[in-house]
Coordinates of C-alpha atoms and ligand atoms in Angstrom, one line a residue:
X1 CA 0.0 0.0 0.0
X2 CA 1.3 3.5 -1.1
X3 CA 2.0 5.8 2.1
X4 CA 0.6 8.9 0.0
X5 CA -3.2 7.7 0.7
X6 CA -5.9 8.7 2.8
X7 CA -8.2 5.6 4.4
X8 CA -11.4 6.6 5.3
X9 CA -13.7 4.3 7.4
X10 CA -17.4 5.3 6.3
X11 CA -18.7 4.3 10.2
X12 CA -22.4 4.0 8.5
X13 CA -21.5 1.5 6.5
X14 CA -17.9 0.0 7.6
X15 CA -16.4 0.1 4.3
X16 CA -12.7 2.1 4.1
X17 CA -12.3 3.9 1.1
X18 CA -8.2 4.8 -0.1
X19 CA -8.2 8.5 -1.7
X20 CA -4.5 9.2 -2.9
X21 CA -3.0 12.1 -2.1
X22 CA -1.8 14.4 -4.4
X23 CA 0.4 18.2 -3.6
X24 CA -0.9 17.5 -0.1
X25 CA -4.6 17.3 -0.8
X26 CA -7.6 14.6 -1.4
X27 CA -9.7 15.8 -4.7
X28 CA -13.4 16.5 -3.5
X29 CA -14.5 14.1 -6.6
X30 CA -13.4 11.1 -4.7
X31 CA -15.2 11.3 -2.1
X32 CA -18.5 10.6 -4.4
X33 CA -18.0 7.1 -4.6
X34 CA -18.5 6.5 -0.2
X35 CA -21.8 6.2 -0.5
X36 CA -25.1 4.3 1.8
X37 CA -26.7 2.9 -1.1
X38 CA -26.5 2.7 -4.9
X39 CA -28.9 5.9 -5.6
X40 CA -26.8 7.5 -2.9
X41 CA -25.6 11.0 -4.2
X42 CA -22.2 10.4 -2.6
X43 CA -20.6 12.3 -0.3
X44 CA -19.5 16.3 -0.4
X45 CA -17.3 18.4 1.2
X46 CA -19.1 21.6 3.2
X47 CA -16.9 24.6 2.8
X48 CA -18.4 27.8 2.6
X49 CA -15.6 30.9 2.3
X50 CA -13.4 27.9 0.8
X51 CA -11.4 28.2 4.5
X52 CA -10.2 24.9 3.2
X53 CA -10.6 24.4 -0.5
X54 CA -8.1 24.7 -2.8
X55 CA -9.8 25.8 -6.0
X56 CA -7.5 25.6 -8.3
X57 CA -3.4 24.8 -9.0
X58 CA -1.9 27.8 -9.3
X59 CA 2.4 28.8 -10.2
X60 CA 1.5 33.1 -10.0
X61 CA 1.5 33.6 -6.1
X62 CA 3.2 32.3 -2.9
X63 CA 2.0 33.1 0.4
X64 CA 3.1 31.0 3.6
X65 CA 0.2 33.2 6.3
X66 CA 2.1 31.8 9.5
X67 CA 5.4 32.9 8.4
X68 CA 4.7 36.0 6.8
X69 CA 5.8 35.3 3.2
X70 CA 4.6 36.9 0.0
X71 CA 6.3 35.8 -3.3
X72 CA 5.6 36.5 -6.9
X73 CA 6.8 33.8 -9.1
X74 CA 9.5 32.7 -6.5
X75 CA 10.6 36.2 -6.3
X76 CA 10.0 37.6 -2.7
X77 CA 7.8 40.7 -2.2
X78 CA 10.3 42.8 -0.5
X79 CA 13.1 42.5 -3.2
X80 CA 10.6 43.2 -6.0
X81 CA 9.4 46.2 -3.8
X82 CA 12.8 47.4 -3.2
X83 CA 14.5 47.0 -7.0
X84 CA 11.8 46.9 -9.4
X85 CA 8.7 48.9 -11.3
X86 CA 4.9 47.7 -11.4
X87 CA 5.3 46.9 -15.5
X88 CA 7.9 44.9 -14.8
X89 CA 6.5 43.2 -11.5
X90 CA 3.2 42.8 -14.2
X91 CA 4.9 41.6 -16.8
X92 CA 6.8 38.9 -14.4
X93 CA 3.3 37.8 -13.1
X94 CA 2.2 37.9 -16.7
X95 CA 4.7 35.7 -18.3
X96 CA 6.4 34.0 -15.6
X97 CA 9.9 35.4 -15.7
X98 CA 11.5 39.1 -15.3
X99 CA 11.6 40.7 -18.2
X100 CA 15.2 41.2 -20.4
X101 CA 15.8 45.2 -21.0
X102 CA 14.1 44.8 -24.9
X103 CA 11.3 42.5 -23.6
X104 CA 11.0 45.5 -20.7
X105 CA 10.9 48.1 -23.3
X106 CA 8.6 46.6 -25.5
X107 CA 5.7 45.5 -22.7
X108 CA 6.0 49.2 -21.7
X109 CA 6.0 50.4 -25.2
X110 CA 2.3 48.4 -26.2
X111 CA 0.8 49.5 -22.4
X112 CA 2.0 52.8 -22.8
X113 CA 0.3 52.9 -26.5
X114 CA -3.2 51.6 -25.1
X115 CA -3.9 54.2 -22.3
X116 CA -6.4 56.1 -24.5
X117 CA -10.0 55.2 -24.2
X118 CA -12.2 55.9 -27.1
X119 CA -14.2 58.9 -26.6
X120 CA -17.4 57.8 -26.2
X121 CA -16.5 56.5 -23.0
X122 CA -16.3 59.8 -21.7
X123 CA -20.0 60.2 -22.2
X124 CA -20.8 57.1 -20.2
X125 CA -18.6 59.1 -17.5
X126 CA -20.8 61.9 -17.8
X127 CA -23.4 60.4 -17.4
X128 CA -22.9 59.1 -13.1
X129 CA -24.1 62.0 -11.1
X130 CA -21.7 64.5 -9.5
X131 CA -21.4 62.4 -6.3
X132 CA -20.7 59.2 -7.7
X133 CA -18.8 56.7 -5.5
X134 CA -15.1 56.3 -7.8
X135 CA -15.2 52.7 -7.6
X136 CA -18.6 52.4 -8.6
X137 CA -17.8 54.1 -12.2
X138 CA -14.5 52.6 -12.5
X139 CA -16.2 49.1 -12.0
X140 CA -19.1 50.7 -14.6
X141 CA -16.4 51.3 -17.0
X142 CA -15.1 48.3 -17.2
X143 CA -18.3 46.9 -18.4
X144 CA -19.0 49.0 -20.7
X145 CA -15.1 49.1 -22.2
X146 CA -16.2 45.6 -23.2
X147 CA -18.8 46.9 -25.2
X148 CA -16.0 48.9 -27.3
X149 CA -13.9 45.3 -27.5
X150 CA -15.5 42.8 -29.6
X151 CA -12.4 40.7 -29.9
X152 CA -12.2 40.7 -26.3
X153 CA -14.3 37.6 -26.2
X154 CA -12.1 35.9 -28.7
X155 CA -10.3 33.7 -25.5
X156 CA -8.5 30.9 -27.0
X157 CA -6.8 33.6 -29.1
X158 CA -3.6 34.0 -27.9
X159 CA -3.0 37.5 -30.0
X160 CA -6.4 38.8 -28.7
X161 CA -6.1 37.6 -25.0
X162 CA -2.3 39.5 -25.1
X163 CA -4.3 42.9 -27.0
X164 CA -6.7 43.0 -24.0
X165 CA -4.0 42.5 -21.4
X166 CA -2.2 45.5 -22.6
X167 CA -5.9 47.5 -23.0
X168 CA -6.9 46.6 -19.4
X169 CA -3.8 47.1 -17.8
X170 CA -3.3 50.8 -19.9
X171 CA -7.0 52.2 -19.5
X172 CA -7.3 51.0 -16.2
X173 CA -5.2 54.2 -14.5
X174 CA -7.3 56.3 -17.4
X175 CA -10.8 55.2 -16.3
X176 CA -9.7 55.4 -12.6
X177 CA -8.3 59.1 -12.9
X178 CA -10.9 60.1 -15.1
X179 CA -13.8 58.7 -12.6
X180 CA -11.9 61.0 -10.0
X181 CA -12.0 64.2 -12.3
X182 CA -15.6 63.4 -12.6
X183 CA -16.3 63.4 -9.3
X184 CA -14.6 66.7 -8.5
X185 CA -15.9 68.7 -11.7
X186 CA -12.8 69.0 -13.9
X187 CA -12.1 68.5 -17.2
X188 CA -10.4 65.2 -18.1
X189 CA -6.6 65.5 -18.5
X190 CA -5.3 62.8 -20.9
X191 CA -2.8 60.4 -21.0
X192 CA 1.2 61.7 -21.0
X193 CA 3.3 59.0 -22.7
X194 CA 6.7 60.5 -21.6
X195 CA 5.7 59.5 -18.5
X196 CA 6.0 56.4 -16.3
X197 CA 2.7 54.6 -15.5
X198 CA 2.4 55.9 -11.9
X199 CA 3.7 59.4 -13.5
X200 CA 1.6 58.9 -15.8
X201 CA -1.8 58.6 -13.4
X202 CA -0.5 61.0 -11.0
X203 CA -0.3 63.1 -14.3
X204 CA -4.2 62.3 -15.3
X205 CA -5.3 62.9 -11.5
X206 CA -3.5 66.2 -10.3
X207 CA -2.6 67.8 -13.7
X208 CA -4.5 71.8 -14.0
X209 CA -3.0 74.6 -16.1
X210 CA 0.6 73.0 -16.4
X211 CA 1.5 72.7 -19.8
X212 CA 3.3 69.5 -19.1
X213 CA 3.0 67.9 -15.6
X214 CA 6.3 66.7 -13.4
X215 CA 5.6 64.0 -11.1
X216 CA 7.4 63.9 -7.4
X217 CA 10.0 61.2 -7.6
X218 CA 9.6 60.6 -4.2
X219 CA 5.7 60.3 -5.2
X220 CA 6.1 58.4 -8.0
X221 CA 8.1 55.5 -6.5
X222 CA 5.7 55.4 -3.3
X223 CA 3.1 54.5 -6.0
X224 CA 5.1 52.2 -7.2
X225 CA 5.7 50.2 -4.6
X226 CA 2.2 50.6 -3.2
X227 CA 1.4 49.4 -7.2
X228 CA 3.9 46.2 -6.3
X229 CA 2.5 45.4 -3.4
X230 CA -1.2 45.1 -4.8
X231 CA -0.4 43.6 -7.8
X232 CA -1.4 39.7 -6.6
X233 CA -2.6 37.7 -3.7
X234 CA -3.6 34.4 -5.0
X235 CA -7.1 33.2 -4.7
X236 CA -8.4 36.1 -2.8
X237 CA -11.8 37.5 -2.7
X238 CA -11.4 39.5 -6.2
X239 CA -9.1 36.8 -8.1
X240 CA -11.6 34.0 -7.0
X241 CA -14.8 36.4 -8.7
X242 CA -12.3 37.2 -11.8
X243 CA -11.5 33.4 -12.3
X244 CA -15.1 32.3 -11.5
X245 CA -16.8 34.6 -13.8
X246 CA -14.3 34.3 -16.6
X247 CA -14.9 30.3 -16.1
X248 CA -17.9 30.7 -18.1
X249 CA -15.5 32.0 -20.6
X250 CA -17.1 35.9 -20.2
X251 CA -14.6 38.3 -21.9
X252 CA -12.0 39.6 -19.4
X253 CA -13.2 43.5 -19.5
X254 CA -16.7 42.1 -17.8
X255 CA -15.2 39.3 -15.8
X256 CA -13.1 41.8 -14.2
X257 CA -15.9 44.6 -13.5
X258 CA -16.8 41.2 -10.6
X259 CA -13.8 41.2 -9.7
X260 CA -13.1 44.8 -8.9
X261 CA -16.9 45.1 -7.6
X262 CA -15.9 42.4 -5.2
X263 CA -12.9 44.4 -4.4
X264 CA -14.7 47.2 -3.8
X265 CA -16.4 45.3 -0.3
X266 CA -15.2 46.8 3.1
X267 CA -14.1 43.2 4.3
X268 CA -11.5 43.0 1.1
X269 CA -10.1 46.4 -0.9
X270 CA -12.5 48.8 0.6
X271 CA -10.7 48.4 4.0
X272 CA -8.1 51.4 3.7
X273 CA -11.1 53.4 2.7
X274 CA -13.0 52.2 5.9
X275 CA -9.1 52.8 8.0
X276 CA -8.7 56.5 7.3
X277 CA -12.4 56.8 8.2
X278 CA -12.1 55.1 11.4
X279 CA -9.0 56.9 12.4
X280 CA -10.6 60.6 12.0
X281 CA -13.4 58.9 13.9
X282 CA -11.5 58.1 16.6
X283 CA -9.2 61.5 16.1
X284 CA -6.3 61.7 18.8
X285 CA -3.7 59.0 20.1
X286 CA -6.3 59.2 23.6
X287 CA -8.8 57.6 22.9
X288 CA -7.3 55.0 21.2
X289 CA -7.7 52.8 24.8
X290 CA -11.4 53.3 24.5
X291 CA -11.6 52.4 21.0
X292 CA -9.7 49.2 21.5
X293 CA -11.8 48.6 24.3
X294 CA -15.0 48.8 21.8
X295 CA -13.8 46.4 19.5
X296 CA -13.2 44.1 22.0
X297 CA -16.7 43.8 23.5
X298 CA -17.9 43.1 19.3
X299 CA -19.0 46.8 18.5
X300 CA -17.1 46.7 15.4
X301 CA -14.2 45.2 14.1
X302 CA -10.6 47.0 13.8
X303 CA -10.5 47.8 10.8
X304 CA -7.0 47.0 8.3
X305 CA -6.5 44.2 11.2
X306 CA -6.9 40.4 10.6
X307 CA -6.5 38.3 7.1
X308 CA -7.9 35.2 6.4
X309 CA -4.5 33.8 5.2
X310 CA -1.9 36.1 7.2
X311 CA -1.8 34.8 10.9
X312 CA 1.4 36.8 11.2
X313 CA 2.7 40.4 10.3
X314 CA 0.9 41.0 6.7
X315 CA 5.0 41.2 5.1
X316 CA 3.1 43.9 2.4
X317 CA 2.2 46.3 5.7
X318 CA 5.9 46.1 7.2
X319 CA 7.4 47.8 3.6
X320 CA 4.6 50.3 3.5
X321 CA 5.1 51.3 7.1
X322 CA 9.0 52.3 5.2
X323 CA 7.4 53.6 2.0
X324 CA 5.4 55.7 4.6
X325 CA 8.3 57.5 6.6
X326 CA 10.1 58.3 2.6
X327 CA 6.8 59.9 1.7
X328 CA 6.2 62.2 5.2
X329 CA 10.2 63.8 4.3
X330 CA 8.1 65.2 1.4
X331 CA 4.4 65.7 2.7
X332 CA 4.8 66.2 6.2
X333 CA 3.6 63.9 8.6
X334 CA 0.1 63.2 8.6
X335 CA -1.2 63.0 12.5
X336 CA -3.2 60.2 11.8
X337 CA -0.7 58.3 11.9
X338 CA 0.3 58.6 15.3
X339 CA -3.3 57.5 15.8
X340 CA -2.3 53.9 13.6
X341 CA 0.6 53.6 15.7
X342 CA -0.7 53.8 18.9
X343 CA -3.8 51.6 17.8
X344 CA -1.0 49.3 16.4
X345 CA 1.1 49.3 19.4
X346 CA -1.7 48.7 22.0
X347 CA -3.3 45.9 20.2
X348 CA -0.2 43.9 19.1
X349 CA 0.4 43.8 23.4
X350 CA -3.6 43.6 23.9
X351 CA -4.5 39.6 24.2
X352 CA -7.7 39.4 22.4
X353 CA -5.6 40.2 19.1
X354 CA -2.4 37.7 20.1
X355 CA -4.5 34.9 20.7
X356 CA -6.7 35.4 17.0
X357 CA -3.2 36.7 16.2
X358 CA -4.6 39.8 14.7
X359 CA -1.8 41.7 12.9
X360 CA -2.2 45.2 10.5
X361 CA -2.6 43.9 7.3
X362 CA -1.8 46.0 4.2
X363 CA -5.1 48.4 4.5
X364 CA -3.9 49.4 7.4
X365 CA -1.1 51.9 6.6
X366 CA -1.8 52.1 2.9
X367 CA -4.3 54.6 3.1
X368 CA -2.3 57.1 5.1
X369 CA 0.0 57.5 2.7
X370 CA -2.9 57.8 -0.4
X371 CA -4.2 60.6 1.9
X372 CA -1.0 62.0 2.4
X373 CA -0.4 61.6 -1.4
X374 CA -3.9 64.1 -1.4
X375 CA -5.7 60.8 -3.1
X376 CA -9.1 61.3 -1.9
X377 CA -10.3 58.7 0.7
X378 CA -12.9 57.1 -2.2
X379 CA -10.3 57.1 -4.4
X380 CA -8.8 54.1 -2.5
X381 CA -10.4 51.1 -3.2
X382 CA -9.9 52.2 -7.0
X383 CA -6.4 52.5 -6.5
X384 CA -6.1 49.1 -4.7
X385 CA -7.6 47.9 -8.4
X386 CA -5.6 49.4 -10.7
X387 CA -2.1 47.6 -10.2
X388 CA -4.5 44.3 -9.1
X389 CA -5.6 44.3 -12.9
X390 CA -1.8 42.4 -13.6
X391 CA -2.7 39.8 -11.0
X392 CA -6.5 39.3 -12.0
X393 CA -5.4 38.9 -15.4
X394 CA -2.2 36.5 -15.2
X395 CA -4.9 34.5 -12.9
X396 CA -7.5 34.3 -15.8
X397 CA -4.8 33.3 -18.3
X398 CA -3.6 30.7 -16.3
X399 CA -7.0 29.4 -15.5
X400 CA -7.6 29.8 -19.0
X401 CA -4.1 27.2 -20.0
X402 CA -5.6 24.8 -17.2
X403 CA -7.3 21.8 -18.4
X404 CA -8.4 21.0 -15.2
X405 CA -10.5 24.1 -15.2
X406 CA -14.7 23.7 -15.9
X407 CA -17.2 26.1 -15.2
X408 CA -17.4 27.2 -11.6
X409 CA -20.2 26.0 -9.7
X410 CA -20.3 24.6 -6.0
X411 CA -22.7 21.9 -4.6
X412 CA -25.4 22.8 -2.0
X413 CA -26.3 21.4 0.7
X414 CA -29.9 21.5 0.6
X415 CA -32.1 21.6 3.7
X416 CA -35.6 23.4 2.5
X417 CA -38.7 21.5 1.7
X418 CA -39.4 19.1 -0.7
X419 CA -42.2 18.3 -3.5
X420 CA -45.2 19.8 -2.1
X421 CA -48.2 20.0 -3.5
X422 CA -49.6 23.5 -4.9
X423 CA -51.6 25.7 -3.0
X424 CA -54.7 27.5 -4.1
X425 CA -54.6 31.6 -3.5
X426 CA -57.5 31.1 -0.8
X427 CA -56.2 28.8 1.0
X428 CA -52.7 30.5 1.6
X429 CA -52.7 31.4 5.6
X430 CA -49.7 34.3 4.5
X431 CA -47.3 32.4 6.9
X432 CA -43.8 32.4 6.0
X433 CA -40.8 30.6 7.5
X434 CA -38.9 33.7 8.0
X435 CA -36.7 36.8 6.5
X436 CA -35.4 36.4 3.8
X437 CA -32.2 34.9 4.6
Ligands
ACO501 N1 -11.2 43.3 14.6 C1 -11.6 42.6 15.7 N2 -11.8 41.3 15.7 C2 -11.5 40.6 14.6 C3 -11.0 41.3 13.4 C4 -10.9 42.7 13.5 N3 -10.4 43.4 12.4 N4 -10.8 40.4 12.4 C5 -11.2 39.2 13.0 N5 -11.6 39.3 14.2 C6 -12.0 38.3 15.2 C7 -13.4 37.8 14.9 O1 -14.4 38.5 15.6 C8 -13.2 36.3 15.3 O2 -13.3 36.3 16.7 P1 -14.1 35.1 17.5 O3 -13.2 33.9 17.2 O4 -14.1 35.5 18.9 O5 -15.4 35.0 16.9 C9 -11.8 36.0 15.0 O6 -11.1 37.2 15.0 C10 -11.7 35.3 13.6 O7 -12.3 36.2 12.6 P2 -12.9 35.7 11.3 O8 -14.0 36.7 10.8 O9 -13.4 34.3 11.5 O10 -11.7 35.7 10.3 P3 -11.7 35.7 8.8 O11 -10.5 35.0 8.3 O12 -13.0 35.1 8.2 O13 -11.7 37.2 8.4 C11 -11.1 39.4 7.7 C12 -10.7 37.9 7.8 C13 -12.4 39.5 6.9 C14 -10.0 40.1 6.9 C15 -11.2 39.9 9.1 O14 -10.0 39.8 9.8 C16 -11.7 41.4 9.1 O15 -12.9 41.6 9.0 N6 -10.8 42.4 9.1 C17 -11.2 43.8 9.1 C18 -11.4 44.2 7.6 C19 -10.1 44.3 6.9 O16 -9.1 44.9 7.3 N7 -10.1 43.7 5.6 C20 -8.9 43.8 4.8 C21 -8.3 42.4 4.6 S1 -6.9 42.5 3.6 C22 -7.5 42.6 2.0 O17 -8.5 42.2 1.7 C23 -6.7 43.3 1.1

């Protein structure tokens, strides 16, 4: 008998099943044939959240949670962080490999020469109200860019897939910057291609009379590792929409308007938004204690604290914590974030968040520097999206290569009422079993 087997005894029936095990799971699928009877559906797994389903094999992200270790294709978080640019972090999640200097050039040649959106677009802008919510038209415009894209649903076609991977990656900072201008009443300011890509947004966000607009290095490169550090996190809330909804083979520009609306929720990339809000809630470093003392008793949660993978220091938070100190030489320091460090401080000692082991994930200091960076505090899940369209997309083109791969869609566990006869209108007593749930 091979060691690498599971033997299950079924105690209902006293027959031992032997499910091999394969990269250090069982597949769900064999677990059909332990079974009471013959018309026996066979047995499932229940997993809701997936807290232990792997959904798919994967070669794009690392992440070891109890150790604190983010990789991207081997190559660890804080040396891409520290030595490289977000095209060529995207194009390494893209393809696999770091890029040569001419493969470099070129990937930043054909993103660079897709960051125009057609014009019409601009009329589907105009048309959300003055007030509307960024990431709501940024995850608008991403369905409707589809529209523009009829080739976009062309898959298998490696040419095609490639055209829309440059399209989405170079119109997502445009439709982004251009949902912020909305918002605010100015007049779009178009893409600059003489400058970098953060340049380049910070250019579309911030530019007014300039004739030609100079980024802040010191700015710049804070995106860009901010940009790096966003750019993947395997099979995460977003990525897990994106490869679900692209499973039905949707085109990428629609399948990743459910990814980025997922995203937008205040459990996954709307935390930094819901951060700097809770920080000018609670307002000075003294009533931190009381705060603390709230979330404990199940008020509400801290929020940019806790992941459901990270059990340990979120490694993305401890190089924005640096990026942070470069960027308050130039901004001056924000007082908020004494308030994160003293909220930081008292509950790494505080034993409620040791024993969940509670850490500050990458929300948590990310949107001090965007505010410091005068980004808006609605602007940040969109920013959280723009550098995550690499990693949604190296996910769907994997998934894509993955024979494996079917549509998505779980079992249920079914526990409501079966075959019942119809009732008449009059006789109905209006009784229901409950709210909707
Ligand atoms: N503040 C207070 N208590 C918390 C927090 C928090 N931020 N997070 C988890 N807990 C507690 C829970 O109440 C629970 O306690 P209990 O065992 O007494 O019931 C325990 O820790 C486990 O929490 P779960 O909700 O089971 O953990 P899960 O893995 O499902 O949730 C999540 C992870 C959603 C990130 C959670 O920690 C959270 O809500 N954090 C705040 C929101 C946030 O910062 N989200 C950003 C995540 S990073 C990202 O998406 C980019």
């Amino acid at each position: 008998m091979s060691n690498n087997t599971l033997t299950i005894t079924d105690n209902r029936t006293g027959k031992q099943y032997e499910l091999p095990i394969e990269n250090e799971t069982i597949k769900a699928l064999d677990l059909r044939q332990i079974k009471v009877s013959n018309d026996d559906f066979g047995l499932m797994t229940y997993d809701p959240a997936f807290m232990n389903t792997a959904s798919c094999k994967s070669r794009i992200t690392f992440i070891d949670g109890d150790k604190g270790i983010l990789e991207y294709r081997g190559f660890p978080i804080d040396q891409l962080a520290e030595k490289s640019s977000y095209l060529e972090v995207s194009y390494l999640l893209l393809h696999g490999e770091l890029p040569t200097e001419s493969q470099l050039k070129d990937w930043t040649w054909n993103i660079t020469h897709h960051t125009f959106i057609n014009e019409s677009i601009k009329q589907v802008m105009d048309g959300f109200h003055y007030n509307a919510h960024p990431m709501g038209m940024f995850i608008s415009m991403l369905g409707a860019l589809s529209t523009f894209y009829p080739d976009a649903k062309d898959i298998f076609n490696e040419e095609a897939r490639w055209k829309q991977i440059y399209r989405l990656i170079a119109k997502a900072p445009t439709i982004a910057a251009f949902a912020y201008r909305h918002r605010i009443g100015m007049q779009y300011a178009y893409p600059d291609n003489d400058l970098s890509y953060e340049g380049n947004f910070l250019n579309m966000m911030f530019k007014t009379t300039e004739l030609k607009y100079k980024p802040d290095p010191v700015i710049e490169r804070a995106l860009n590792v901010l940009f790096i550090l966003h750019a993947d996190h395997e099979q995460n809330c977003g990525t897990n929409a994106m490869r679900s909804i692209a499973s039905a083979q949707t085109d990428p520009f629609s399948s990743m308007a459910g990814a980025a609306a997922a995203l937008y929720g205040p459990l996954h990339g709307g935390a930094n938004e819901m951060v700097l809000r809770m920080l000018s809630e609670i307002g000075s470093v003294n009533k931190v204690p009381d705060y603390i003392k709230r979330v404990k008793a199940g008020e509400f949660r801290l929020m940019g604290f806790g992941h459901r993978v990270y059990k340990n220091y979120d490694p993305r938070a401890r190089i924005i914590k640096q990026v942070a100190d470069e960027v308050f030489e130039v901004t001056g320091k924000d007082p908020m974030l004494d308030v994160a460090l003293e909220l930081e401080r008292i509950a790494l000692e505080d034993e409620y968040f040791v024993k969940r082991k509670l850490y500050p994930n990458v929300d948590f200091y990310s949107g001090i520097i965007y505010k410091a960076l005068c980004f808006p505090v609605d602007m940040f899940p969109v920013l959280f999206a723009i550098p995550r369209t690499a990693g949604w997309l190296a996910q769907w083109a994997e998934m894509l290569g993955d024979a494996d791969q079917k549509i998505a869609r779980p079992r249920q566990v079914y526990l409501g009422q079966r075959t019942r006869e119809y009732v008449p209108m009059a006789e109905r007593n209006g009784k229901t079993e409950g709210a909707i749930a």
